[in-house]
């Protein structure tokens, strides 16, 4: 079963705009990770945020984590057509050894129009 | 530095047949996890191998089995294939002993069962 839900399921924006995707999860976690997937190919790791962190940046990416609400958001600033992909959040459950199974959400399909 | 590699890229089988998928982890990684991703969904955890033993298992039937070799590479075997086994099978590698939380994914094997 899926741990979390991503919102929205699909997002279409123009190049240069910002894109925000949200993820909710159900159980306590060690960390939360965001991945990108292009056209049904392999997953590319974007960023990891630990349960004791609230915000993290990497280039044009900004991730926030609210453990009290069991939710996270991924912001992509100044989007480009090459950002078109599916984005997944994945959680590493608390209580298990870190680096154990990841539980993924259903994903958000982002389309950036040139 | 080679990333995670998987073979074959694509595979077509018929119901009732057996299939073996292969994965070579990223250099220096000792742990391999397998995930199944049905079309339009997020990946689901099948199992994880560490030190040549199955360390964790998801909610998959015994038809799904695996193996890890001394060089850390891994195989996923599926017996008595069903139409519902058609999916993208993803392998991910990580370093369990070093406490690295990030899992790095391969490009996947697309399995079609007819």
Tab-separated table of N, CA, C and O in Angstrom, chain A residues 1-2 31 33 35 37 39-45 48 50 88 92 96-106, chain B residues 35 37 40-45 48 55-58 88 90 94 96 99-108 110:
chain	number	residue	atom	x	y	z
A	1	UNK	N	0.854	-1.191	0.000
A	1	UNK	CA	0.000	0.000	0.000
A	1	UNK	C	0.887	1.238	0.000
A	1	UNK	O	2.026	1.202	0.436
A	2	UNK	N	0.360	2.317	-0.538
A	2	UNK	CA	1.120	3.543	-0.609
A	2	UNK	C	1.093	4.236	0.747
A	2	UNK	O	0.083	4.275	1.424
A	31	UNK	N	13.313	9.881	7.474
A	31	UNK	CA	13.564	10.920	6.502
A	31	UNK	C	12.547	10.844	5.375
A	31	UNK	O	11.799	9.862	5.263
A	33	UNK	N	12.310	11.642	1.095
A	33	UNK	CA	13.124	11.908	-0.093
A	33	UNK	C	12.216	12.236	-1.271
A	33	UNK	O	11.091	11.739	-1.349
A	35	UNK	N	12.083	12.195	-5.517
A	35	UNK	CA	12.684	11.632	-6.710
A	35	UNK	C	11.966	12.178	-7.934
A	35	UNK	O	10.780	12.522	-7.895
A	37	UNK	N	11.182	11.200	-12.131
A	37	UNK	CA	11.176	10.116	-13.095
A	37	UNK	C	10.714	10.662	-14.438
A	37	UNK	O	9.627	11.232	-14.541
A	39	UNK	N	9.437	9.854	-18.092
A	39	UNK	CA	8.817	8.924	-19.057
A	39	UNK	C	9.018	7.456	-18.692
A	39	UNK	O	9.500	6.670	-19.510
A	40	UNK	N	8.690	7.071	-17.458
A	40	UNK	CA	8.741	5.668	-17.074
A	40	UNK	C	10.129	5.075	-17.020
A	40	UNK	O	10.286	3.857	-17.131
A	41	UNK	N	11.126	5.901	-16.865
A	41	UNK	CA	12.498	5.416	-16.742
A	41	UNK	C	12.891	5.365	-15.265
A	41	UNK	O	12.041	5.403	-14.389
A	42	UNK	N	14.175	5.262	-14.979
A	42	UNK	CA	14.620	5.145	-13.593
A	42	UNK	C	14.382	6.407	-12.798
A	42	UNK	O	14.161	7.485	-13.342
A	43	UNK	N	14.428	6.260	-11.484
A	43	UNK	CA	14.214	7.374	-10.574
A	43	UNK	C	15.531	8.094	-10.304
A	43	UNK	O	16.543	7.458	-10.044
A	44	UNK	N	15.481	9.402	-10.326
A	44	UNK	CA	16.655	10.221	-10.023
A	44	UNK	C	16.437	10.882	-8.668
A	44	UNK	O	15.420	11.551	-8.451
A	45	UNK	N	17.378	10.666	-7.757
A	45	UNK	CA	17.262	11.244	-6.421
A	45	UNK	C	17.488	12.744	-6.482
A	45	UNK	O	18.459	13.217	-7.083
A	48	UNK	N	17.041	14.834	0.048
A	48	UNK	CA	16.626	14.105	1.242
A	48	UNK	C	16.531	15.090	2.395
A	48	UNK	O	17.430	15.908	2.585
A	50	UNK	N	15.777	15.138	6.608
A	50	UNK	CA	15.643	14.277	7.777
A	50	UNK	C	14.500	14.768	8.659
A	50	UNK	O	14.091	15.924	8.593
A	88	UNK	N	8.057	12.098	-7.222
A	88	UNK	CA	7.572	11.219	-6.164
A	88	UNK	C	8.224	11.580	-4.838
A	88	UNK	O	9.438	11.850	-4.801
A	92	UNK	N	11.115	6.912	4.579
A	92	UNK	CA	11.906	5.866	5.218
A	92	UNK	C	11.382	5.800	6.651
A	92	UNK	O	11.604	6.725	7.428
A	96	UNK	N	12.635	1.570	11.800
A	96	UNK	CA	13.401	0.613	11.026
A	96	UNK	C	14.803	1.183	10.844
A	96	UNK	O	14.996	2.402	10.918
A	97	UNK	N	15.749	0.336	10.596
A	97	UNK	CA	17.105	0.805	10.340
A	97	UNK	C	17.093	1.770	9.168
A	97	UNK	O	16.482	1.502	8.143
A	98	UNK	N	17.741	2.881	9.364
A	98	UNK	CA	17.808	3.866	8.291
A	98	UNK	C	18.359	3.227	7.026
A	98	UNK	O	19.276	2.426	7.087
A	99	UNK	N	17.762	3.589	5.891
A	99	UNK	CA	18.171	2.968	4.640
A	99	UNK	C	17.373	1.736	4.320
A	99	UNK	O	17.725	0.969	3.427
A	100	UNK	N	16.300	1.537	5.027
A	100	UNK	CA	15.431	0.403	4.763
A	100	UNK	C	14.457	0.746	3.641
A	100	UNK	O	14.670	1.675	2.879
A	101	UNK	N	13.375	-0.011	3.577
A	101	UNK	CA	12.419	0.168	2.505
A	101	UNK	C	11.935	1.602	2.401
A	101	UNK	O	11.733	2.281	3.393
A	102	UNK	N	11.729	2.039	1.167
A	102	UNK	CA	11.097	3.319	0.901
A	102	UNK	C	9.649	3.072	0.533
A	102	UNK	O	9.337	2.122	-0.199
A	103	UNK	N	8.781	3.927	1.028
A	103	UNK	CA	7.366	3.862	0.679
A	103	UNK	C	7.033	5.100	-0.122
A	103	UNK	O	7.212	6.220	0.368
A	104	UNK	N	6.557	4.906	-1.342
A	104	UNK	CA	6.346	5.992	-2.282
A	104	UNK	C	4.888	6.425	-2.334
A	104	UNK	O	3.971	5.641	-2.106
A	105	UNK	N	4.704	7.684	-2.701
A	105	UNK	CA	3.379	8.182	-3.031
A	105	UNK	C	3.063	7.878	-4.489
A	105	UNK	O	3.835	7.221	-5.191
A	106	UNK	N	1.916	8.399	-4.944
A	106	UNK	CA	1.456	8.114	-6.304
A	106	UNK	C	2.108	9.021	-7.343
A	106	UNK	O	2.037	8.762	-8.529
B	35	UNK	N	12.011	-2.902	-6.456
B	35	UNK	CA	10.691	-2.277	-6.424
B	35	UNK	C	9.941	-2.623	-7.708
B	35	UNK	O	10.546	-2.780	-8.775
B	37	UNK	N	6.922	-1.149	-10.194
B	37	UNK	CA	6.143	0.049	-10.485
B	37	UNK	C	5.156	-0.240	-11.611
B	37	UNK	O	5.546	-0.385	-12.770
B	40	UNK	N	1.491	4.209	-14.098
B	40	UNK	CA	0.733	5.284	-13.471
B	40	UNK	C	0.752	5.286	-11.961
B	40	UNK	O	0.033	6.080	-11.332
B	41	UNK	N	1.562	4.437	-11.364
B	41	UNK	CA	1.617	4.361	-9.906
B	41	UNK	C	3.039	4.583	-9.403
B	41	UNK	O	3.995	4.592	-10.172
B	42	UNK	N	3.160	4.739	-8.089
B	42	UNK	CA	4.474	4.841	-7.492
B	42	UNK	C	5.074	3.458	-7.287
B	42	UNK	O	4.369	2.454	-7.250
B	43	UNK	N	6.389	3.382	-7.155
B	43	UNK	CA	7.047	2.082	-6.921
B	43	UNK	C	6.606	1.464	-5.599
B	43	UNK	O	6.352	2.182	-4.629
B	44	UNK	N	6.541	0.127	-5.608
B	44	UNK	CA	6.227	-0.611	-4.384
B	44	UNK	C	7.399	-1.529	-4.050
B	44	UNK	O	7.918	-2.229	-4.920
B	45	UNK	N	7.768	-1.541	-2.777
B	45	UNK	CA	8.914	-2.300	-2.291
B	45	UNK	C	8.636	-3.792	-2.358
B	45	UNK	O	7.611	-4.264	-1.858
B	48	UNK	N	14.628	-6.446	0.057
B	48	UNK	CA	15.953	-5.849	0.150
B	48	UNK	C	16.956	-6.929	0.549
B	48	UNK	O	16.668	-7.751	1.424
B	55	UNK	N	16.754	-9.136	3.739
B	55	UNK	CA	16.707	-8.418	5.005
B	55	UNK	C	15.297	-7.946	5.343
B	55	UNK	O	14.877	-7.935	6.490
B	56	UNK	N	14.575	-7.517	4.327
B	56	UNK	CA	13.202	-7.065	4.505
B	56	UNK	C	12.406	-7.495	3.294
B	56	UNK	O	12.965	-7.650	2.199
B	57	UNK	N	11.100	-7.650	3.485
B	57	UNK	CA	10.246	-8.054	2.384
B	57	UNK	C	8.944	-7.272	2.439
B	57	UNK	O	8.388	-7.050	3.524
B	58	UNK	N	8.469	-6.873	1.278
B	58	UNK	CA	7.186	-6.195	1.175
B	58	UNK	C	6.075	-7.212	0.994
B	58	UNK	O	6.270	-8.416	1.153
B	88	UNK	N	7.304	-2.010	-14.491
B	88	UNK	CA	8.714	-1.611	-14.514
B	88	UNK	C	9.329	-2.082	-13.205
B	88	UNK	O	8.831	-1.754	-12.130
B	90	UNK	N	12.396	-1.931	-10.730
B	90	UNK	CA	13.496	-1.028	-10.406
B	90	UNK	C	14.371	-1.621	-9.322
B	90	UNK	O	13.880	-2.180	-8.339
B	94	UNK	N	22.300	0.989	-2.045
B	94	UNK	CA	22.606	1.907	-0.958
B	94	UNK	C	23.705	1.288	-0.098
B	94	UNK	O	24.132	0.157	-0.335
B	96	UNK	N	24.191	0.261	3.606
B	96	UNK	CA	23.508	0.080	4.884
B	96	UNK	C	24.468	0.273	6.048
B	96	UNK	O	24.175	0.965	7.010
B	99	UNK	N	25.322	3.747	6.989
B	99	UNK	CA	24.229	4.609	7.410
B	99	UNK	C	23.778	5.593	6.358
B	99	UNK	O	23.128	6.583	6.678
B	100	UNK	N	24.119	5.362	5.113
B	100	UNK	CA	23.668	6.258	4.045
B	100	UNK	C	22.198	6.002	3.771
B	100	UNK	O	21.794	4.872	3.561
B	101	UNK	N	21.411	7.047	3.793
B	101	UNK	CA	19.978	6.888	3.646
B	101	UNK	C	19.521	6.893	2.199
B	101	UNK	O	18.464	6.375	1.884
B	102	UNK	N	20.307	7.473	1.323
B	102	UNK	CA	19.865	7.643	-0.054
B	102	UNK	C	19.955	6.333	-0.814
B	102	UNK	O	20.953	5.623	-0.733
B	103	UNK	N	18.901	6.005	-1.536
B	103	UNK	CA	18.907	4.861	-2.432
B	103	UNK	C	19.015	5.371	-3.862
B	103	UNK	O	18.268	6.262	-4.266
B	104	UNK	N	19.931	4.792	-4.613
B	104	UNK	CA	20.166	5.176	-5.998
B	104	UNK	C	19.554	4.121	-6.911
B	104	UNK	O	19.846	2.940	-6.767
B	105	UNK	N	18.746	4.576	-7.850
B	105	UNK	CA	17.985	3.672	-8.696
B	105	UNK	C	18.631	3.457	-10.056
B	105	UNK	O	19.260	4.359	-10.613
B	106	UNK	N	18.429	2.248	-10.581
B	106	UNK	CA	18.813	1.943	-11.939
B	106	UNK	C	17.729	2.359	-12.912
B	106	UNK	O	16.669	2.841	-12.500
B	107	UNK	N	17.954	2.138	-14.214
B	107	UNK	CA	17.002	2.561	-15.240
B	107	UNK	C	15.761	1.687	-15.322
B	107	UNK	O	14.777	2.058	-15.952
B	108	UNK	N	15.820	0.500	-14.693
B	108	UNK	CA	14.650	-0.369	-14.677
B	108	UNK	C	14.627	-1.385	-15.806
B	108	UNK	O	15.292	-1.234	-16.833
B	110	UNK	N	11.639	-3.199	-18.054
B	110	UNK	CA	10.203	-3.194	-18.383
B	110	UNK	C	9.787	-4.613	-18.734
B	110	UNK	O	10.235	-5.153	-19.734
